[in-house]
Short mmCIF file of C-alpha atoms in Angstrom, two decimals:
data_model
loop_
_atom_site.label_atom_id
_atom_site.label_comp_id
_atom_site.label_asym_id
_atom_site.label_seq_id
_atom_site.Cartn_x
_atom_site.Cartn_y
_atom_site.Cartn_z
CA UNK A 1 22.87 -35.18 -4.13
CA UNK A 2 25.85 -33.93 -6.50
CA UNK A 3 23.65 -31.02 -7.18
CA UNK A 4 23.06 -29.84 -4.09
CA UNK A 5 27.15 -30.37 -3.12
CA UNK A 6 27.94 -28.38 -5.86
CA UNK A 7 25.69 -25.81 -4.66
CA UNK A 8 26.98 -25.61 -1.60
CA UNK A 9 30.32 -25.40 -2.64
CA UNK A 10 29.86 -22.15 -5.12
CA UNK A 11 28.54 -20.32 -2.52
CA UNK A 12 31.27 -21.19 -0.17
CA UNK A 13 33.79 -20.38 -2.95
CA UNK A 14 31.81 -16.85 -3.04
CA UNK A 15 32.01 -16.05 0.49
CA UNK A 16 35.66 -17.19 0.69
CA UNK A 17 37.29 -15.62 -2.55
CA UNK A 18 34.95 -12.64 -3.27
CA UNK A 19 35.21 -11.19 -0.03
CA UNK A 20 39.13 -11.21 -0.50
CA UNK A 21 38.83 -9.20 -4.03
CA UNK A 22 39.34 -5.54 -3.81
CA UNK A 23 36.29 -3.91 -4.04
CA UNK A 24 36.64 -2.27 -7.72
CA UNK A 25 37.50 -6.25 -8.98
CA UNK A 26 34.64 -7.30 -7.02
CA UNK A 27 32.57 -4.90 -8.73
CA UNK A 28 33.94 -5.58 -11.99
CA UNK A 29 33.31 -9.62 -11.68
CA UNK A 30 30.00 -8.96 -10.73
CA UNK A 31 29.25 -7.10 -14.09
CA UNK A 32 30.58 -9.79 -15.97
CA UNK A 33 29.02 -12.45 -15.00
CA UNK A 34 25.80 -10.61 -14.70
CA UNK A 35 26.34 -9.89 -18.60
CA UNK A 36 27.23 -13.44 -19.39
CA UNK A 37 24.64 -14.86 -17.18
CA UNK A 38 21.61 -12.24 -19.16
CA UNK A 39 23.05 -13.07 -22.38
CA UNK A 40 22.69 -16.56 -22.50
CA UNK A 41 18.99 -16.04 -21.96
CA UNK A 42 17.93 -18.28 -19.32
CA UNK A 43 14.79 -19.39 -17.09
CA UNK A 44 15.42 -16.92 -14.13
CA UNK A 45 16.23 -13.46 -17.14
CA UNK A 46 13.41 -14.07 -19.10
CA UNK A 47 11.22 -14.51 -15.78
CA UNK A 48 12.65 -11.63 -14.98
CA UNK A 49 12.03 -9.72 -18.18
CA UNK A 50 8.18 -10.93 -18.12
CA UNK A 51 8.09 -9.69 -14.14
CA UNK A 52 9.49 -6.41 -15.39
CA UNK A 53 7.05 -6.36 -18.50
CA UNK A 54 4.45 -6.06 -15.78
CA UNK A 55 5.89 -2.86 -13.94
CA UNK A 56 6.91 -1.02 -17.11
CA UNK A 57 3.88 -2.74 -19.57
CA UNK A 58 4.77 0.51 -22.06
CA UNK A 59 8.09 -0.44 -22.61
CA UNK A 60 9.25 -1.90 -25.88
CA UNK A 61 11.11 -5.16 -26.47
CA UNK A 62 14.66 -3.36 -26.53
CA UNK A 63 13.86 -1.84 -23.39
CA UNK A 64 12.57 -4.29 -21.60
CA UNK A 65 16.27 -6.32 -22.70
CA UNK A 66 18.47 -2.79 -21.45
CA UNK A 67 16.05 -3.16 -18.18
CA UNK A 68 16.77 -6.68 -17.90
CA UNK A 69 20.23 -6.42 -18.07
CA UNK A 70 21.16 -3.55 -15.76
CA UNK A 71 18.43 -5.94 -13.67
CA UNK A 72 20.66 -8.53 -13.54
CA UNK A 73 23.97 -6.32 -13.08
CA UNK A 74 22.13 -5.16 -9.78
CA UNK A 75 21.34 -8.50 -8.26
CA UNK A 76 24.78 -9.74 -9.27
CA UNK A 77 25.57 -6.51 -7.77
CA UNK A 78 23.62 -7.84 -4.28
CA UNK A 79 25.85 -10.95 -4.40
CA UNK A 80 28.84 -9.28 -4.57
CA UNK A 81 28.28 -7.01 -1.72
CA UNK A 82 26.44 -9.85 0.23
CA UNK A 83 29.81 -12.14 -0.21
CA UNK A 84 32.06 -9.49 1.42
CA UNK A 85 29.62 -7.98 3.86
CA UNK A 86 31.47 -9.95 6.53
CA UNK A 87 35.22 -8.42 5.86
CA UNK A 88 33.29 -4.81 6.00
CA UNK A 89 34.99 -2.96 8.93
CA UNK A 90 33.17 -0.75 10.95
CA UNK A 91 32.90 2.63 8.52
CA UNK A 92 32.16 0.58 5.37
CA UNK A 93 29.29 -0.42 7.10
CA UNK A 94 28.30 2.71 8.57
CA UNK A 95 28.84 4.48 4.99
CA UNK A 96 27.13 2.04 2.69
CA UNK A 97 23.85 2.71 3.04
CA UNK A 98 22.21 6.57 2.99
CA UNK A 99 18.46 5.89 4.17
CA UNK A 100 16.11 8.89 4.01
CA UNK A 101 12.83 9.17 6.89
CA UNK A 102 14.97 7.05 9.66
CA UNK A 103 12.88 9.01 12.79
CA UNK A 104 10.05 6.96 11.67
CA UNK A 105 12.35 3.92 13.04
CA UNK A 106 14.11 5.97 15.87
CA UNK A 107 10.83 7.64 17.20
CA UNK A 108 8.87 4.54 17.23
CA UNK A 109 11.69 1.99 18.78
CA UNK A 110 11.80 4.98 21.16
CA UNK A 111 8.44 5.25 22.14
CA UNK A 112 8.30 1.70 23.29
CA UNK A 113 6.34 -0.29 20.47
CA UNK A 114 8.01 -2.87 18.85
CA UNK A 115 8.04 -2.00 14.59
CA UNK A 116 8.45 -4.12 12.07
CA UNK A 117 10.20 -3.04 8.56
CA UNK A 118 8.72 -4.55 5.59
CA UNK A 119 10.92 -4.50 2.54
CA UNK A 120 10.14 -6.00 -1.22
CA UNK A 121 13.17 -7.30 -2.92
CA UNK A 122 14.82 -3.80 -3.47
CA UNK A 123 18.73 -3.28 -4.21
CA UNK A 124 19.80 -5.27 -0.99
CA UNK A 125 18.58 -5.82 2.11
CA UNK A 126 21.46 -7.61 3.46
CA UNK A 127 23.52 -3.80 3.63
CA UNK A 128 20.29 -2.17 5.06
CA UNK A 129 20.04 -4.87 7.82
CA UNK A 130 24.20 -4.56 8.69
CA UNK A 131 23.40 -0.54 8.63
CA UNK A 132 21.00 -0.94 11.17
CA UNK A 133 22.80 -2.92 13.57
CA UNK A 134 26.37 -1.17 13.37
CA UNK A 135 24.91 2.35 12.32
CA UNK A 136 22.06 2.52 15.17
CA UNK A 137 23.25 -0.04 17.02
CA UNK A 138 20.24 -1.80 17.04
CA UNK A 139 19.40 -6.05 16.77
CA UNK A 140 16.44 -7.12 15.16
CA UNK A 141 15.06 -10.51 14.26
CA UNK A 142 14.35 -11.51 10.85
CA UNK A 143 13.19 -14.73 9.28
CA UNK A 144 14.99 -17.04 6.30
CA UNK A 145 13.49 -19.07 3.96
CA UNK A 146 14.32 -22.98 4.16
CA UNK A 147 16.98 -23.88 1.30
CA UNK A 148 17.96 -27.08 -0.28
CA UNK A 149 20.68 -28.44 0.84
CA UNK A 150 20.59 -27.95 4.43
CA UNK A 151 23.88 -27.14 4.85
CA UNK A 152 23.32 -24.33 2.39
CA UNK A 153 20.66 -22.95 4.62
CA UNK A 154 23.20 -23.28 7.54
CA UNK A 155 25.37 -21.50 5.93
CA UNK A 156 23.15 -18.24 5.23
CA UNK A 157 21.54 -18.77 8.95
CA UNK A 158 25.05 -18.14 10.18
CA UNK A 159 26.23 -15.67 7.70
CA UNK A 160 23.45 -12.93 8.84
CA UNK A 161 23.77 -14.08 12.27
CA UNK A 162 27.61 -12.62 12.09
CA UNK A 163 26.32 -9.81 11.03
CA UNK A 164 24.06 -9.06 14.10
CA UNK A 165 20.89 -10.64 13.22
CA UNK A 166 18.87 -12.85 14.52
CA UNK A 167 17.46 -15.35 11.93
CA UNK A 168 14.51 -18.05 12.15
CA UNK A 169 13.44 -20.21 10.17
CA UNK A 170 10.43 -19.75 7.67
CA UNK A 171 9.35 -23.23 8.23
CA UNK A 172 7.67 -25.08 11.63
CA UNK A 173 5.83 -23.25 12.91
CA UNK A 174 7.60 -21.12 16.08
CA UNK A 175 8.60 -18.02 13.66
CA UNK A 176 5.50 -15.91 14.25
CA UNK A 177 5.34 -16.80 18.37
CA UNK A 178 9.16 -15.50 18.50
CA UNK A 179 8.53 -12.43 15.96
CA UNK A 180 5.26 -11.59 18.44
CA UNK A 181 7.53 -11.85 21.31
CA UNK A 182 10.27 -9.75 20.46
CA UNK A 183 7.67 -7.18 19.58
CA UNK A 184 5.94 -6.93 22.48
CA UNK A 185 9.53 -6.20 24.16
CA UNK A 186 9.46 -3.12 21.93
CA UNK A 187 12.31 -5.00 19.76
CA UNK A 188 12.70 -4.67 15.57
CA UNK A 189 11.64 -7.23 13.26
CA UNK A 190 12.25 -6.97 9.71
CA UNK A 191 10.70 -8.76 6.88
CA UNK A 192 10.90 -9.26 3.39
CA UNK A 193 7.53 -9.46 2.70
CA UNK A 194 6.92 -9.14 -1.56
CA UNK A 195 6.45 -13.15 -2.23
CA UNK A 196 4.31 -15.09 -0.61
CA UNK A 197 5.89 -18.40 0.57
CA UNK A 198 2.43 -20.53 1.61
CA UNK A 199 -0.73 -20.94 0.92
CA UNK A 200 -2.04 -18.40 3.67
CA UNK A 201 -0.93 -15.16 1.73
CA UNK A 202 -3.46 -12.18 1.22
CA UNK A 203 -4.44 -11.49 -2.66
CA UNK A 204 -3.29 -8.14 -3.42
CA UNK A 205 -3.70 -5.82 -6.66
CA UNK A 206 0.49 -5.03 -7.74
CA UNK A 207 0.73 -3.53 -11.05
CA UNK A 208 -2.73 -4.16 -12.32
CA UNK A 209 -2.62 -8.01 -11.40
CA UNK A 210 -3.61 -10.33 -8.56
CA UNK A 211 -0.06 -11.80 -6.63
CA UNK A 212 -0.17 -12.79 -3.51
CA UNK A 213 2.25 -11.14 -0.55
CA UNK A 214 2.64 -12.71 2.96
CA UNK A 215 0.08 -11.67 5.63
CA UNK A 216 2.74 -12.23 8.39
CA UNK A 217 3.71 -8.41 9.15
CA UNK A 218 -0.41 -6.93 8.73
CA UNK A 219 -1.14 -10.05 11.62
CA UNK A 220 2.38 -9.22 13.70
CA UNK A 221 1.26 -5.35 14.11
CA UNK A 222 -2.51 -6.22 14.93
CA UNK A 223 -1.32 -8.51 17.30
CA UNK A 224 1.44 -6.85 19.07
CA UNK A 225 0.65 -3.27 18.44
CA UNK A 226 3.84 -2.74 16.83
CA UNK A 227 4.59 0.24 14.24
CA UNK A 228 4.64 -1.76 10.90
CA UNK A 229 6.85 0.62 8.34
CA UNK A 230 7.20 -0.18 4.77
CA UNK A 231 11.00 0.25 3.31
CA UNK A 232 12.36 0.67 -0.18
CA UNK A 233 15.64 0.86 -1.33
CA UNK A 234 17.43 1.73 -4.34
CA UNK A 235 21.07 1.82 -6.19
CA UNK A 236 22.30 5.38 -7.56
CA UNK A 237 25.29 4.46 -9.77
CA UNK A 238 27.96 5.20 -6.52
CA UNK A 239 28.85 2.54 -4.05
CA UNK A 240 26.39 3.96 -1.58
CA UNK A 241 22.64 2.57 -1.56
CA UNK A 242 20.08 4.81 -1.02
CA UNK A 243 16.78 3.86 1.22
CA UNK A 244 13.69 5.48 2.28
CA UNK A 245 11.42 4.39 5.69
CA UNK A 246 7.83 5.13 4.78
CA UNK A 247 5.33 6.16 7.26
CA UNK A 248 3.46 3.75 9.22
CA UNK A 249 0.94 1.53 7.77
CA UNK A 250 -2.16 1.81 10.05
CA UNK A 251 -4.44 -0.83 11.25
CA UNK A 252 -8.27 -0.34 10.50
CA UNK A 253 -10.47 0.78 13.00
CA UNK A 254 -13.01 -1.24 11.95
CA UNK A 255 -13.42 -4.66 9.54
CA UNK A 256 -12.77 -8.38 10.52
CA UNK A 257 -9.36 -9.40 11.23
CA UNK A 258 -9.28 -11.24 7.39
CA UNK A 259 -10.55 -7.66 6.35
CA UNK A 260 -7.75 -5.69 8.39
CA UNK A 261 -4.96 -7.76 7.41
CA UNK A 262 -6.40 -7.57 3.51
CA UNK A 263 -6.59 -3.80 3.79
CA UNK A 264 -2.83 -3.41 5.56
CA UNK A 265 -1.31 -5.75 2.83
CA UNK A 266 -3.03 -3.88 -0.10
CA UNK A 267 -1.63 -1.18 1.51
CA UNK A 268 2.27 -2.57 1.75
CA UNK A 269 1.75 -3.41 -1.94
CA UNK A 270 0.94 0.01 -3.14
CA UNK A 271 4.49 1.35 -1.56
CA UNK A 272 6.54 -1.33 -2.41
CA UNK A 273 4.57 -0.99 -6.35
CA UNK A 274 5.63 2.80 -5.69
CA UNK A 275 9.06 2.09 -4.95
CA UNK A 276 9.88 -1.02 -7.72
CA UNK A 277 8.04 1.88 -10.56
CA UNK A 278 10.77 4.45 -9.96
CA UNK A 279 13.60 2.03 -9.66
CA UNK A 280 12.60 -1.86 -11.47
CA UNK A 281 16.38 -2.53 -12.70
CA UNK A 282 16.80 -3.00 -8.98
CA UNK A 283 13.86 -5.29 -8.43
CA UNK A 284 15.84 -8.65 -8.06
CA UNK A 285 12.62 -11.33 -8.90
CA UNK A 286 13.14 -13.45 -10.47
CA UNK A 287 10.46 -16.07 -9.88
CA UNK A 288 6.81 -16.63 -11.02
CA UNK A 289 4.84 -14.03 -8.70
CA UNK A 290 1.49 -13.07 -10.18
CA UNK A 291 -1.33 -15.55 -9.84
CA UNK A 292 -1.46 -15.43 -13.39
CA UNK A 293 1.96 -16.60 -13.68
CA UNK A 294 1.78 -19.55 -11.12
CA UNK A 295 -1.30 -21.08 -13.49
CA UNK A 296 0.53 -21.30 -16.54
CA UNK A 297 2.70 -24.14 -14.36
CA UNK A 298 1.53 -27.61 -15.19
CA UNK A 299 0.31 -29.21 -12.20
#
């Protein structure tokens, strides 16, 4: 389809001119088409607005617009960096990203369980996952959502995998065999795990509303034993992104699986809620999330 060619070919234009931009013109691009993009007013900013409407339900009209705006200056922000990622030499990498609570990664890779980091759609994860792997020198395995065109999806599947990661596919079926795998080896997995991409997701209370967030990391450390760790991360105004590794999420002692992985998720939700309060100009969704939300869509 022309659609999807075209498609294709922006984001190849992105990851072959952007990345040759110095960064300060990078920046500045970014800023200006996030403000041309948030002031025509379209599906995905005034999803965004409602989304944010949810997680600040005080604020009024104007502020909800000056949230929606740096909003969409911070995921334009995410494209940028995620467009130039691969030119990053060695200290750019090492000096993007200022995480806070590491040893809870360190200690548990080190004490030979597997741990999986469980991120919502914070500042970017893209610069936390390169961070990881040049920083600590550590690979981990991570899963990508299927997109339209395929060669699209091709193209992301072999833009993180330059940057040291291993990437599966959300779709048929072998992801969760693989993720168990390389956590039983003691390796990292590391999920973004906010939006629920099935029909298998666990209902969860997020802001004072039902969505629905993946069950895949609750099941992963029931089943492997593996550390399961929420993450947040955050933008301060300076070219470094901050981060914080939250302690462990524990599995039940007692309760059904269903019940266990219900109680773990809730429990995912109420950091990531935590995190997205103190910083929602760097929550970057901008789809329908709340159950609410998906029922207003005509069948």
């Amino acid at each position: 389809m022309l659609r999807d060619r075209l498609t294709d070919g922006l984001y190849q234009l992105g990851w072959s001119a952007v990345k040759k931009l110095p960064e300060p013109a990078a920046a500045r691009l970014g800023r200006r088409i996030a403000d041309t993009v948030w002031k025509r007013r379209g599906k995905g900013v005034l999803r965004l607005e409602s989304n944010l409407a949810r997680v600040v339900p005080d604020a009024s009209p104007e502020r909800l617009a000056e949230l929606s705006r740096a909003g969409m200056r911070s995921y334009m922000r995410y494209w940028m960096e995620s467009f130039r990622l691969p030119a990053w030499d060695e200290e750019r990498a090492r000096s993007s990203f200022d995480p806070k609570d590491v040893h809870h990664l360190t200690d548990g890779l080190a004490s030979g369980r597997g741990v999986i980091l469980a991120l919502p759609h914070l500042a970017n994860w893209d610069v936390a996952g390169v961070w990881v792997t040049r920083a600590l020198g550590i690979p981990f395995t991570t899963v990508a959502e299927r997109l339209k065109p395929d060669s699209l999806y091709d193209r992301f599947v072999a833009y993180r995998e330059s940057l040291g990661m291993e990437v599966l596919p959300h779709t048929g079926g072998s992801a969760f065999g693989t993720l168990a795998r390389r956590l039983r080896d003691g390796g990292l997995v590391c999920l973004v795990a906010d939006r629920d991409l099935s029909s298998s997701g666990v209902e969860v209370d997020f802001f004072g509303a039902t969505a629905r967030m993946p069950a895949g990391p609750a099941l992963l450390a029931q089943q492997t034993g593996a550390l399961l760790l929420p993450v947040t991360l955050w933008y301060d105004g300076t070219p470094l992104m901050q981060g914080r590794v939250h302690p462990a999420v524990e599995v039940p002692a007692s309760g059904t699986r269903a019940e266990r992985t219900s109680a773990m998720t809730q429990a995912l939700a109420d950091v990531f809620a935590g995190g997205i309060a103190e910083h929602p100009e760097d929550w970057h969704m901008l789809q329908r999330l709340w159950l609410a939300d998906l029922e207003e869509r005509p069948a």
